[in-house]
Coordinates of C-alpha atoms in Angstrom, one line a residue:
M1 CA 0.1 0.1 -0.2
K2 CA 1.4 3.9 -0.6
N3 CA 1.5 4.9 3.4
Q4 CA 4.2 1.1 3.9
G5 CA 7.5 3.0 2.6
N6 CA 6.7 6.0 5.4
L7 CA 5.2 3.6 8.1
S8 CA 8.4 0.7 7.3
R9 CA 11.1 2.7 7.7
R10 CA 10.0 4.1 11.2
Q11 CA 9.8 1.4 12.1
I12 CA 13.1 0.3 11.5
L13 CA 14.2 3.5 13.1
A14 CA 12.2 2.5 16.5
A15 CA 13.5 -1.3 15.4
A16 CA 17.2 0.5 16.4
G17 CA 16.1 1.0 19.4
F18 CA 15.7 5.3 18.6
I19 CA 13.0 8.1 18.9
G20 CA 15.4 10.9 18.8
L21 CA 13.5 14.7 18.9
A22 CA 13.7 14.8 15.5
T23 CA 11.3 12.6 15.2
L24 CA 8.7 13.6 18.9
T25 CA 9.0 17.4 16.2
G26 CA 6.3 15.5 13.7
C27 CA 9.4 15.5 10.6
G28 CA 8.8 12.6 8.4
S29 CA 5.8 12.0 5.9
G30 CA 2.5 9.9 5.0
D31 CA -0.4 8.8 7.1
D32 CA 1.7 7.1 9.3
G33 CA 4.2 10.4 11.2
G34 CA 3.4 13.4 8.8
D35 CA 1.7 15.5 11.2
T36 CA 3.1 18.5 10.3
K37 CA 2.6 20.4 13.8
D38 CA 5.4 21.2 16.1
L39 CA 5.2 18.5 19.1
S40 CA 8.2 20.7 20.4
K41 CA 5.8 22.2 22.7
K42 CA 4.5 19.1 24.0
Q43 CA 7.5 17.5 25.4
N44 CA 6.7 18.3 29.1
G45 CA 7.7 14.9 31.0
A46 CA 8.2 12.9 28.0
M47 CA 11.1 11.2 27.1
K48 CA 14.1 12.1 24.4
E49 CA 15.5 9.1 24.3
Y50 CA 12.6 6.2 24.3
R51 CA 13.4 3.0 22.9
V52 CA 12.0 -0.6 21.9
G53 CA 12.0 -2.5 24.8
Q54 CA 12.8 0.6 27.5
Q55 CA 11.5 1.0 30.6
F56 CA 9.5 4.8 30.2
K57 CA 10.0 6.7 33.0
A58 CA 8.2 10.3 32.6
S59 CA 10.8 12.9 33.4
K60 CA 9.1 14.6 35.7
A61 CA 5.5 13.2 37.7
L62 CA 2.3 13.3 35.7
S63 CA -1.0 12.3 35.6
F64 CA -3.9 11.4 33.2
S65 CA -7.0 10.7 32.9
L66 CA -9.1 7.3 32.2
L67 CA -12.2 5.5 31.1
H68 CA -12.4 2.9 33.9
N69 CA -14.8 -0.5 32.4
N70 CA -15.4 -1.9 36.2
M71 CA -15.4 -5.7 36.1
P72 CA -18.3 -7.7 38.5
N73 CA -15.9 -10.5 38.9
Y74 CA -13.6 -7.6 40.2
P75 CA -14.1 -4.0 40.9
L76 CA -12.0 -1.1 40.8
K77 CA -9.8 -0.7 44.2
S78 CA -8.1 2.8 44.6
S79 CA -5.5 -0.1 47.2
W80 CA -5.3 -2.1 44.1
L81 CA -1.0 -2.3 44.1
F82 CA -1.5 -2.0 40.0
W83 CA -2.3 1.5 40.9
K84 CA 1.0 2.2 42.8
E85 CA 3.8 0.4 40.5
L86 CA 2.5 1.6 38.0
T87 CA 3.0 5.3 39.2
R88 CA 6.4 3.6 40.9
R89 CA 7.7 2.4 37.7
T90 CA 6.7 4.8 34.5
G91 CA 6.0 8.5 36.9
I92 CA 2.8 8.2 35.6
T93 CA -0.8 8.4 38.4
L94 CA -4.0 7.4 36.3
K95 CA -7.7 8.9 37.4
P96 CA -10.1 6.8 36.7
T97 CA -13.3 7.4 36.0
T98 CA -15.4 4.4 36.5
V99 CA -17.5 3.2 35.0
P100 CA -20.1 -0.4 35.5
S101 CA -19.0 -2.9 32.9
S102 CA -22.8 -3.1 32.2
D103 CA -23.5 0.3 30.4
Y104 CA -19.7 1.0 29.7
D105 CA -20.7 1.9 25.8
K106 CA -23.4 4.0 26.4
K107 CA -21.6 5.7 28.4
R108 CA -19.1 6.1 26.8
S109 CA -20.0 6.9 23.9
L110 CA -22.0 9.8 26.2
L111 CA -19.1 11.1 27.6
I112 CA -17.3 11.2 24.5
G113 CA -20.3 13.4 22.5
A114 CA -20.6 16.1 25.9
G115 CA -16.7 16.9 25.5
D116 CA -16.2 15.1 29.0
A117 CA -14.3 12.3 28.0
P118 CA -11.2 11.6 29.5
L119 CA -8.2 11.2 27.6
L120 CA -7.8 8.0 27.8
I121 CA -10.3 5.7 26.6
P122 CA -9.3 1.8 26.3
K123 CA -11.8 -1.3 26.4
T124 CA -13.0 0.3 22.2
Y125 CA -13.8 -2.4 20.0
P126 CA -13.2 -2.3 16.1
G127 CA -15.5 -0.6 14.4
Q128 CA -16.7 1.5 17.8
E129 CA -14.8 4.6 17.3
T130 CA -16.8 5.3 14.0
P131 CA -19.3 7.8 15.1
F132 CA -17.3 9.6 16.2
V133 CA -14.2 10.3 13.7
S134 CA -15.7 13.0 11.9
S135 CA -16.3 14.9 15.2
G136 CA -12.5 15.2 15.4
S137 CA -13.6 13.8 19.3
I138 CA -10.5 11.4 18.6
L139 CA -7.6 11.4 18.4
P140 CA -5.9 10.1 14.8
V141 CA -3.9 8.1 16.4
S142 CA -2.3 7.2 13.2
D143 CA -0.4 9.8 13.1
Y144 CA 1.1 10.2 15.7
V145 CA 2.0 6.3 16.0
H146 CA 6.1 7.2 15.1
L147 CA 5.8 8.7 18.8
M148 CA 4.8 4.8 19.6
P149 CA 8.0 2.3 19.2
N150 CA 6.7 -0.8 20.8
F151 CA 3.2 -0.5 18.7
Q152 CA 5.4 0.4 15.7
D153 CA 7.7 -3.0 15.9
K154 CA 5.5 -5.2 16.8
V155 CA 3.2 -4.8 13.7
K156 CA 6.1 -5.2 11.4
R157 CA 6.9 -8.0 13.6
W158 CA 4.1 -10.1 13.6
G159 CA 2.9 -8.5 10.1
L160 CA 0.1 -6.8 11.2
Q161 CA 0.0 -4.3 8.5
P162 CA -2.6 -6.0 7.1
E163 CA -5.1 -5.9 9.7
I164 CA -3.6 -2.0 10.9
D165 CA -5.1 -0.8 7.8
S166 CA -8.4 -2.6 7.9
L167 CA -9.3 0.0 10.8
R168 CA -8.4 2.9 8.1
Q169 CA -11.1 5.6 8.1
S170 CA -11.8 7.1 4.4
D171 CA -9.5 10.0 5.4
G172 CA -6.7 7.0 5.1
K173 CA -6.3 7.5 8.7
Y174 CA -6.9 5.2 12.0
Y175 CA -8.3 6.4 15.4
L176 CA -7.8 3.5 17.1
L177 CA -4.9 1.8 18.8
P178 CA -6.2 -2.3 19.0
G179 CA -5.0 -5.0 20.7
L180 CA -2.0 -6.3 18.9
H181 CA -2.0 -10.9 19.0
E182 CA 0.7 -12.2 18.0
R183 CA -1.1 -15.8 16.4
P184 CA -4.7 -16.5 16.6
R185 CA -6.3 -17.3 19.8
A186 CA -9.1 -19.4 19.0
G187 CA -12.0 -18.9 22.1
Y188 CA -14.5 -21.5 21.9
S189 CA -15.1 -25.5 19.8
M190 CA -17.1 -28.5 21.8
A191 CA -16.8 -30.6 23.8
L192 CA -17.3 -34.2 24.9
R193 CA -17.8 -36.8 26.5
T194 CA -14.5 -38.9 26.2
D195 CA -15.7 -41.7 29.1
V196 CA -19.2 -42.0 27.0
L197 CA -17.2 -41.8 23.7
D198 CA -14.7 -44.3 25.1
R199 CA -17.1 -47.4 26.5
L200 CA -18.5 -47.0 22.4
G201 CA -15.7 -47.0 21.0
L202 CA -15.8 -43.9 19.0
S203 CA -12.7 -41.5 18.7
L204 CA -12.6 -37.8 19.4
P205 CA -14.2 -36.4 15.7
T206 CA -11.3 -33.7 13.7
T207 CA -14.1 -32.8 11.7
W208 CA -17.9 -32.0 11.4
D209 CA -18.6 -35.3 9.6
E210 CA -16.7 -37.1 12.0
V211 CA -19.4 -35.4 14.3
Y212 CA -21.9 -35.9 12.8
A213 CA -21.1 -39.5 12.3
V214 CA -20.2 -39.2 16.6
L215 CA -23.6 -38.0 17.7
K216 CA -25.2 -40.7 14.9
A217 CA -23.5 -43.2 17.5
L218 CA -24.7 -42.1 20.6
K219 CA -28.0 -41.3 19.3
A220 CA -28.5 -45.1 18.5
E221 CA -27.1 -45.9 21.9
Y222 CA -29.1 -43.1 23.7
P223 CA -32.6 -42.7 21.5
D224 CA -35.0 -40.9 23.6
R225 CA -31.9 -37.8 24.3
Y226 CA -30.7 -35.2 22.2
P227 CA -26.6 -35.6 22.1
F228 CA -25.9 -32.5 21.6
S229 CA -27.7 -29.9 23.6
D230 CA -26.2 -26.3 23.0
R231 CA -25.9 -23.1 24.8
W232 CA -24.9 -19.9 24.4
S233 CA -28.0 -18.5 22.7
N234 CA -29.0 -15.2 23.4
P235 CA -32.1 -14.1 20.2
P236 CA -31.8 -12.9 17.6
N237 CA -28.1 -14.1 18.1
S238 CA -29.7 -18.0 19.1
A239 CA -26.7 -20.5 19.2
G240 CA -23.3 -17.6 18.5
A241 CA -21.1 -19.7 19.7
L242 CA -21.9 -23.1 17.3
L243 CA -22.6 -20.8 14.5
G244 CA -19.5 -18.6 15.0
Y245 CA -16.9 -21.5 14.9
L246 CA -19.3 -24.0 12.2
G247 CA -19.2 -21.2 9.9
Q248 CA -15.5 -20.8 10.3
A249 CA -14.9 -24.6 8.6
Y250 CA -16.8 -22.8 6.1
G251 CA -15.1 -19.8 5.8
V252 CA -17.8 -17.6 6.6
R253 CA -18.7 -15.5 9.5
A254 CA -21.6 -16.2 11.7
G255 CA -22.9 -16.1 15.0
W256 CA -20.7 -14.1 17.1
S257 CA -18.6 -13.5 14.3
Y258 CA -21.4 -12.5 11.9
L259 CA -20.7 -9.3 9.7
N260 CA -23.3 -8.4 7.1
T261 CA -20.1 -7.6 4.7
T262 CA -17.7 -10.8 3.1
W263 CA -14.7 -9.9 1.4
D264 CA -14.5 -12.0 -1.9
Q265 CA -11.7 -13.0 -3.2
R266 CA -12.7 -14.3 -6.3
Q267 CA -15.1 -11.8 -7.6
G268 CA -13.0 -9.2 -6.0
R269 CA -16.2 -7.4 -4.2
Y270 CA -17.5 -7.5 -1.5
V271 CA -20.7 -9.0 -0.5
F272 CA -23.3 -9.8 1.8
T273 CA -23.0 -12.3 3.9
G274 CA -25.8 -13.7 4.9
A275 CA -27.0 -14.5 1.4
T276 CA -24.1 -16.3 0.5
D277 CA -23.5 -19.8 -0.9
A278 CA -21.1 -20.4 2.4
Y279 CA -23.5 -19.7 4.5
R280 CA -26.5 -21.6 3.7
Q281 CA -24.4 -24.7 3.8
V282 CA -23.5 -23.3 7.2
L283 CA -27.5 -24.0 7.6
E284 CA -27.7 -26.6 6.0
F285 CA -25.9 -28.9 7.8
L286 CA -27.0 -27.5 11.5
H287 CA -31.0 -28.5 9.6
K288 CA -29.4 -31.8 9.4
L289 CA -28.5 -32.3 12.9
V290 CA -31.8 -30.5 14.2
A291 CA -33.7 -32.7 11.9
E292 CA -32.1 -36.4 12.5
K293 CA -32.7 -35.1 16.6
L294 CA -28.8 -35.2 17.3
L295 CA -29.2 -31.4 18.0
D296 CA -31.9 -30.7 20.8
P297 CA -33.5 -27.8 18.8
E298 CA -33.9 -25.8 22.7
S299 CA -30.0 -25.0 21.5
F300 CA -31.0 -22.2 20.2
T301 CA -33.3 -20.7 23.7
Q302 CA -32.8 -22.3 26.2
T303 CA -30.5 -20.3 29.1
D304 CA -26.4 -21.4 29.9
D305 CA -27.7 -23.0 33.0
D306 CA -30.3 -25.7 31.4
A307 CA -27.8 -26.3 28.7
V308 CA -25.4 -27.4 31.5
K309 CA -27.3 -29.0 33.6
K310 CA -28.4 -31.9 30.8
L311 CA -24.8 -32.4 30.4
L312 CA -24.9 -33.0 34.2
A313 CA -27.4 -35.1 34.1
E314 CA -26.6 -37.0 31.4
K315 CA -29.6 -36.5 29.4
S316 CA -26.6 -34.9 27.0
F317 CA -22.9 -35.7 25.5
V318 CA -21.8 -33.1 23.2
I319 CA -21.9 -28.9 24.2
S320 CA -20.2 -26.0 23.3
S321 CA -17.0 -24.3 25.5
N322 CA -14.1 -22.8 25.8
P323 CA -11.6 -23.5 27.7
Q324 CA -12.1 -22.5 31.1
E325 CA -15.8 -23.4 31.0
L326 CA -14.6 -27.0 30.0
V327 CA -12.6 -26.7 33.3
Q328 CA -13.4 -24.6 35.8
N329 CA -17.5 -26.0 35.3
Y330 CA -18.0 -29.4 33.0
R331 CA -15.0 -30.9 35.0
Y332 CA -15.3 -29.8 37.8
N333 CA -18.5 -30.6 38.0
L334 CA -19.2 -33.7 36.4
E335 CA -15.7 -35.5 37.9
R336 CA -18.6 -34.7 41.3
Q337 CA -21.7 -36.2 39.8
V338 CA -21.2 -38.8 37.6
K339 CA -19.0 -41.5 38.8
G340 CA -16.0 -41.7 36.5
A341 CA -16.5 -38.9 33.6
T342 CA -14.6 -37.4 31.5
I343 CA -15.0 -34.5 29.3
E344 CA -12.5 -32.8 26.4
M345 CA -12.6 -29.6 24.4
V346 CA -11.8 -30.6 20.7
P347 CA -10.0 -28.6 17.7
V348 CA -12.9 -26.5 16.2
P349 CA -13.7 -29.8 13.4
L350 CA -12.1 -29.3 9.4
G351 CA -14.6 -28.8 7.4
P352 CA -14.9 -27.6 3.1
A353 CA -12.5 -24.3 4.0
G354 CA -9.3 -26.4 5.1
P355 CA -7.3 -25.8 8.6
V356 CA -8.1 -22.4 9.2
V357 CA -9.2 -19.4 11.2
L358 CA -10.9 -16.2 9.6
G359 CA -9.6 -13.3 9.3
G360 CA -8.8 -10.4 11.4
V361 CA -8.9 -12.0 14.4
R362 CA -5.3 -11.1 15.8
L363 CA -7.2 -7.7 16.5
E364 CA -9.2 -7.4 19.8
N365 CA -10.5 -4.5 21.6
G366 CA -8.4 -1.7 22.1
L367 CA -7.9 1.9 22.7
M368 CA -9.4 6.3 21.4
I369 CA -7.7 8.3 22.7
S370 CA -10.1 12.2 23.4
G371 CA -8.8 15.1 20.2
K372 CA -8.6 17.2 23.2
A373 CA -4.9 15.1 25.0
L374 CA -3.0 17.3 21.4
K375 CA -3.9 19.9 23.4
S376 CA -1.0 18.9 26.2
D377 CA 1.8 20.0 26.8
S378 CA 2.5 17.0 28.1
F379 CA 1.1 14.9 24.6
V380 CA 4.8 13.1 24.0
A381 CA 5.1 11.3 27.1
L382 CA 1.7 10.7 27.3
M383 CA 1.7 9.0 23.3
Q384 CA 4.9 7.1 25.6
F385 CA 3.3 5.7 28.3
V386 CA 0.8 4.5 26.1
D387 CA 3.0 2.4 24.3
W388 CA 4.9 1.4 27.3
L389 CA 1.8 -0.3 28.9
W390 CA -0.2 -1.5 26.6
Y391 CA 2.4 -2.5 23.6
S392 CA 5.6 -3.6 25.3
D393 CA 6.4 -7.0 26.5
E394 CA 7.3 -5.6 29.3
G395 CA 4.1 -3.3 30.3
Q396 CA 1.9 -6.6 28.9
R397 CA 3.8 -9.1 31.4
F398 CA 3.1 -6.2 34.4
A399 CA -0.8 -5.5 34.1
K400 CA -0.9 -9.3 33.4
W401 CA 0.8 -10.9 35.8
G402 CA 2.2 -8.4 38.1
V403 CA 5.2 -8.0 40.2
R404 CA 7.6 -10.7 39.8
D405 CA 8.4 -12.4 43.2
V406 CA 5.4 -10.5 44.9
T407 CA 2.3 -12.1 43.1
Y408 CA 3.6 -14.4 40.7
T409 CA 7.0 -17.2 40.0
E410 CA 9.0 -17.3 36.6
S411 CA 11.0 -19.3 35.5
G412 CA 12.4 -20.9 32.4
G413 CA 8.8 -19.1 30.7
R414 CA 6.2 -20.9 32.9
Y415 CA 5.3 -18.3 35.5
E416 CA 2.7 -19.6 38.2
V417 CA 0.4 -17.2 41.3
K418 CA 2.5 -17.2 44.8
D419 CA 1.3 -19.5 47.0
G420 CA -2.3 -17.8 48.5
I421 CA -2.6 -16.1 45.2
S422 CA -5.7 -18.0 42.4
L423 CA -5.9 -16.4 39.2
M424 CA -9.6 -17.3 37.4
G425 CA -10.3 -20.0 39.6
S426 CA -6.7 -21.8 39.9
D427 CA -6.8 -22.1 43.5
P428 CA -10.2 -21.9 45.2
G429 CA -9.0 -21.6 48.1
A430 CA -6.6 -18.9 48.2
P431 CA -7.2 -16.7 50.4
K432 CA -6.2 -13.3 47.6
D433 CA -6.9 -13.2 44.1
L434 CA -4.9 -11.8 41.7
Q435 CA -7.5 -9.5 39.6
K436 CA -10.3 -8.8 42.4
D437 CA -7.2 -8.3 45.6
F438 CA -3.9 -6.2 43.6
G439 CA -5.6 -5.5 39.9
F440 CA -3.6 -7.3 37.8
S441 CA -4.9 -9.1 34.3
N442 CA -7.7 -6.5 34.4
G443 CA -8.6 -6.6 31.0
V444 CA -8.4 -2.9 30.5
F445 CA -5.3 -2.9 30.5
A446 CA -4.2 -7.1 30.1
Y447 CA -4.6 -8.3 26.7
G448 CA -2.7 -9.7 23.9
G449 CA 1.0 -9.6 23.5
S450 CA 3.1 -12.3 22.3
W451 CA 2.3 -15.7 21.5
S452 CA 4.8 -17.4 25.2
L453 CA 2.4 -14.8 26.8
V454 CA -0.6 -15.4 26.2
S455 CA -0.1 -18.6 26.7
S456 CA 1.9 -18.1 29.7
S457 CA -1.9 -18.8 31.8
F458 CA -2.9 -21.5 29.7
G459 CA -4.3 -25.0 31.4
P460 CA -3.1 -28.0 29.9
D461 CA -6.5 -28.6 28.3
E462 CA -6.3 -24.4 26.8
K463 CA -2.4 -25.4 25.0
K464 CA -3.6 -28.2 23.5
F465 CA -6.3 -26.5 22.1
Q466 CA -4.7 -23.5 21.5
D467 CA -1.5 -24.9 19.9
A468 CA -3.2 -26.9 17.2
M469 CA -5.2 -24.3 16.4
A470 CA -2.2 -21.8 16.6
Q471 CA -1.1 -24.3 13.2
R472 CA -4.2 -23.2 11.5
K473 CA -3.7 -20.8 8.9
Q474 CA -5.1 -16.8 8.8
L475 CA -7.9 -16.3 6.5
P476 CA -6.6 -12.9 4.1
V477 CA -7.8 -9.8 6.2
D478 CA -10.7 -8.1 4.1
P479 CA -9.1 -4.7 2.2
A480 CA -10.0 -1.6 4.2
H481 CA -13.8 -0.2 2.4
P482 CA -14.1 3.0 5.2
L483 CA -17.8 4.7 4.9
Q484 CA -17.9 8.3 4.2
S485 CA -19.6 9.7 7.6
V486 CA -23.0 11.0 5.1
E487 CA -22.8 7.2 4.1
Q488 CA -22.7 5.7 7.2
E489 CA -25.4 7.3 8.4
Q490 CA -27.2 5.7 5.4
A491 CA -25.3 2.1 5.8
T492 CA -26.7 2.5 9.5
L493 CA -30.4 2.4 8.1
W494 CA -29.5 -0.6 6.4
E495 CA -27.7 -2.4 9.0
T496 CA -29.3 -3.2 11.1
P497 CA -32.6 -4.4 9.8
L498 CA -30.8 -6.5 7.2
R499 CA -29.0 -8.6 10.1
D500 CA -31.9 -8.7 11.9
H501 CA -33.3 -11.0 9.1
V502 CA -30.2 -13.1 9.0
F503 CA -30.8 -13.8 12.3
Q504 CA -34.4 -14.4 12.3
N505 CA -33.8 -16.6 9.1
T506 CA -31.0 -18.4 10.9
L507 CA -33.4 -20.1 13.4
Q508 CA -36.0 -21.1 11.3
F509 CA -34.0 -22.1 9.0
A510 CA -31.8 -24.4 11.6
L511 CA -34.8 -25.3 12.9
G512 CA -36.7 -26.6 10.2
K513 CA -39.7 -23.8 11.0
R514 CA -39.1 -22.3 7.2
P515 CA -37.4 -24.6 4.8
L516 CA -34.8 -24.2 3.2
S517 CA -35.5 -24.3 -0.6
E518 CA -37.2 -20.5 0.5
W519 CA -33.7 -19.8 0.2
D520 CA -34.3 -17.2 -2.6
D521 CA -36.9 -16.3 -1.5
Y522 CA -35.3 -15.0 1.8
V523 CA -33.1 -14.1 -1.0
A524 CA -35.1 -11.5 -2.6
E525 CA -36.7 -10.5 0.8
L526 CA -32.8 -9.6 2.6
K527 CA -32.9 -7.1 -1.1
A528 CA -36.1 -5.6 -0.7
K529 CA -34.5 -4.6 2.5
N530 CA -31.6 -2.5 0.4
M531 CA -29.1 -5.5 0.8
D532 CA -28.2 -4.8 -3.3
Q533 CA -27.8 -1.2 -2.1
F534 CA -25.6 -1.5 1.2
I535 CA -23.5 -3.9 -0.6
D536 CA -23.0 -1.0 -3.3
L537 CA -22.0 1.9 -1.1
H538 CA -18.9 -1.2 0.9
N539 CA -18.4 -1.7 -3.0
K540 CA -17.9 1.9 -3.6
A541 CA -15.9 2.9 -0.3
Y542 CA -14.3 0.3 -1.1
E543 CA -13.3 1.3 -4.9
R544 CA -12.4 5.4 -3.6
F545 CA -10.1 3.8 -1.1
K546 CA -8.6 1.8 -3.0
K547 CA -8.4 5.0 -6.0
E548 CA -7.3 7.1 -3.2
H549 CA -4.8 5.2 -1.2
G550 CA -3.2 2.5 -2.5

């Protein structure tokens, strides 16, 4: 892309371990660092030489305001070691504005709209920044990543430029600093009762055809039960987890990962996801499971508790899972209720798309910076601090694990919490908790990073699962197609009715309440809801951006 040369040049400077005063004053060109504003008067507290891997320490004590997503399972405490140690290491004191997690997105929008947002606005997912771009209320961070050597270094070394480019708005700039992962991290797949499979001479499935065969065998042995009864169904997006990882096997976004737009590599244009052949094939397979009584139809409406109760009561033997639920819920409770019960989570079964994961999954929620930050005489120090805490190896290790030999120990790359401290249920009897009592492994600060760091808290089950998934090929990231503000307003009017119609009919097709022979009628209904105009808007945006920005 056109900006690649400029960005690479600055990344080489960062990797060499030096960003000097000339760079800090904005000398450079292009979207990623070419801002011509003089930053020489915004150096208060900044380090004159700030390198990759270097400890950031402000040259004078500073404080920055922060919007804090307050999680109910580890509510903010002013006594957290996190705050005290962060100030000791960096010279920066964070002043949090606390917002309950359940109200975070709404409150964030209200604060930004009123001009009252703190300087740092974390826990923002890609796409959530778009409504605030045209007002100038958030910073075009791509103009200033030359102040962030660790961020640039990771983008370059981990080959994340296509993902970063996907964040660009219609002006060619991006306004979100995302969480960066070295490797894709998978979240969900299916868990199966391995003791039951062993008794029937069945192996754990590796493909969806094998899943079907295993479910058929379980049904033959237990004809009065549904072998698979699922959870994570919150209408209208029913079976969000199952559809997400089933869709991945067909190379299409479904369920929780659903987007209305899909890049068709063969056609070289965007198409409407819910009308593609791949999406229809997902529904055909799902309907087959329901029609043959292999998948409980209540999977699409029941609560999580009801689904888990069926598993524990042996009314079902298969359920969607993530690594935490497998260990802390299913296995823990099965061992106490069903003698000899064992359960294991399999890597996402393979389908027509082969061993793939969806593109773009290496970006996570990240950080917006208020447009007001640029007016501060400590702006450069702010950017250096953000770079250290969220993007340096040491900052990420600190946010996740805390203080060595105080909250954790490390030997040969193996991390363990200190005795008497629990992390996400690792020691239920421990008097202290790393999140609740110390403020570490807090989702506001700790996410992303190198595979060695991300995997450092994995138990044996998750390590096995993630290692298998990490071997799969990531599908290409969709090319940038940012809408201009007027287009965005129009697209928003069409977006929700189209998505709702997809979700409603996904459920109807899966349950057999609407026959798949009516697929063409369903597509015609989408057309009546402006599907073609919606996709044309995105394709025009793609062509325009490609022409203007390379």
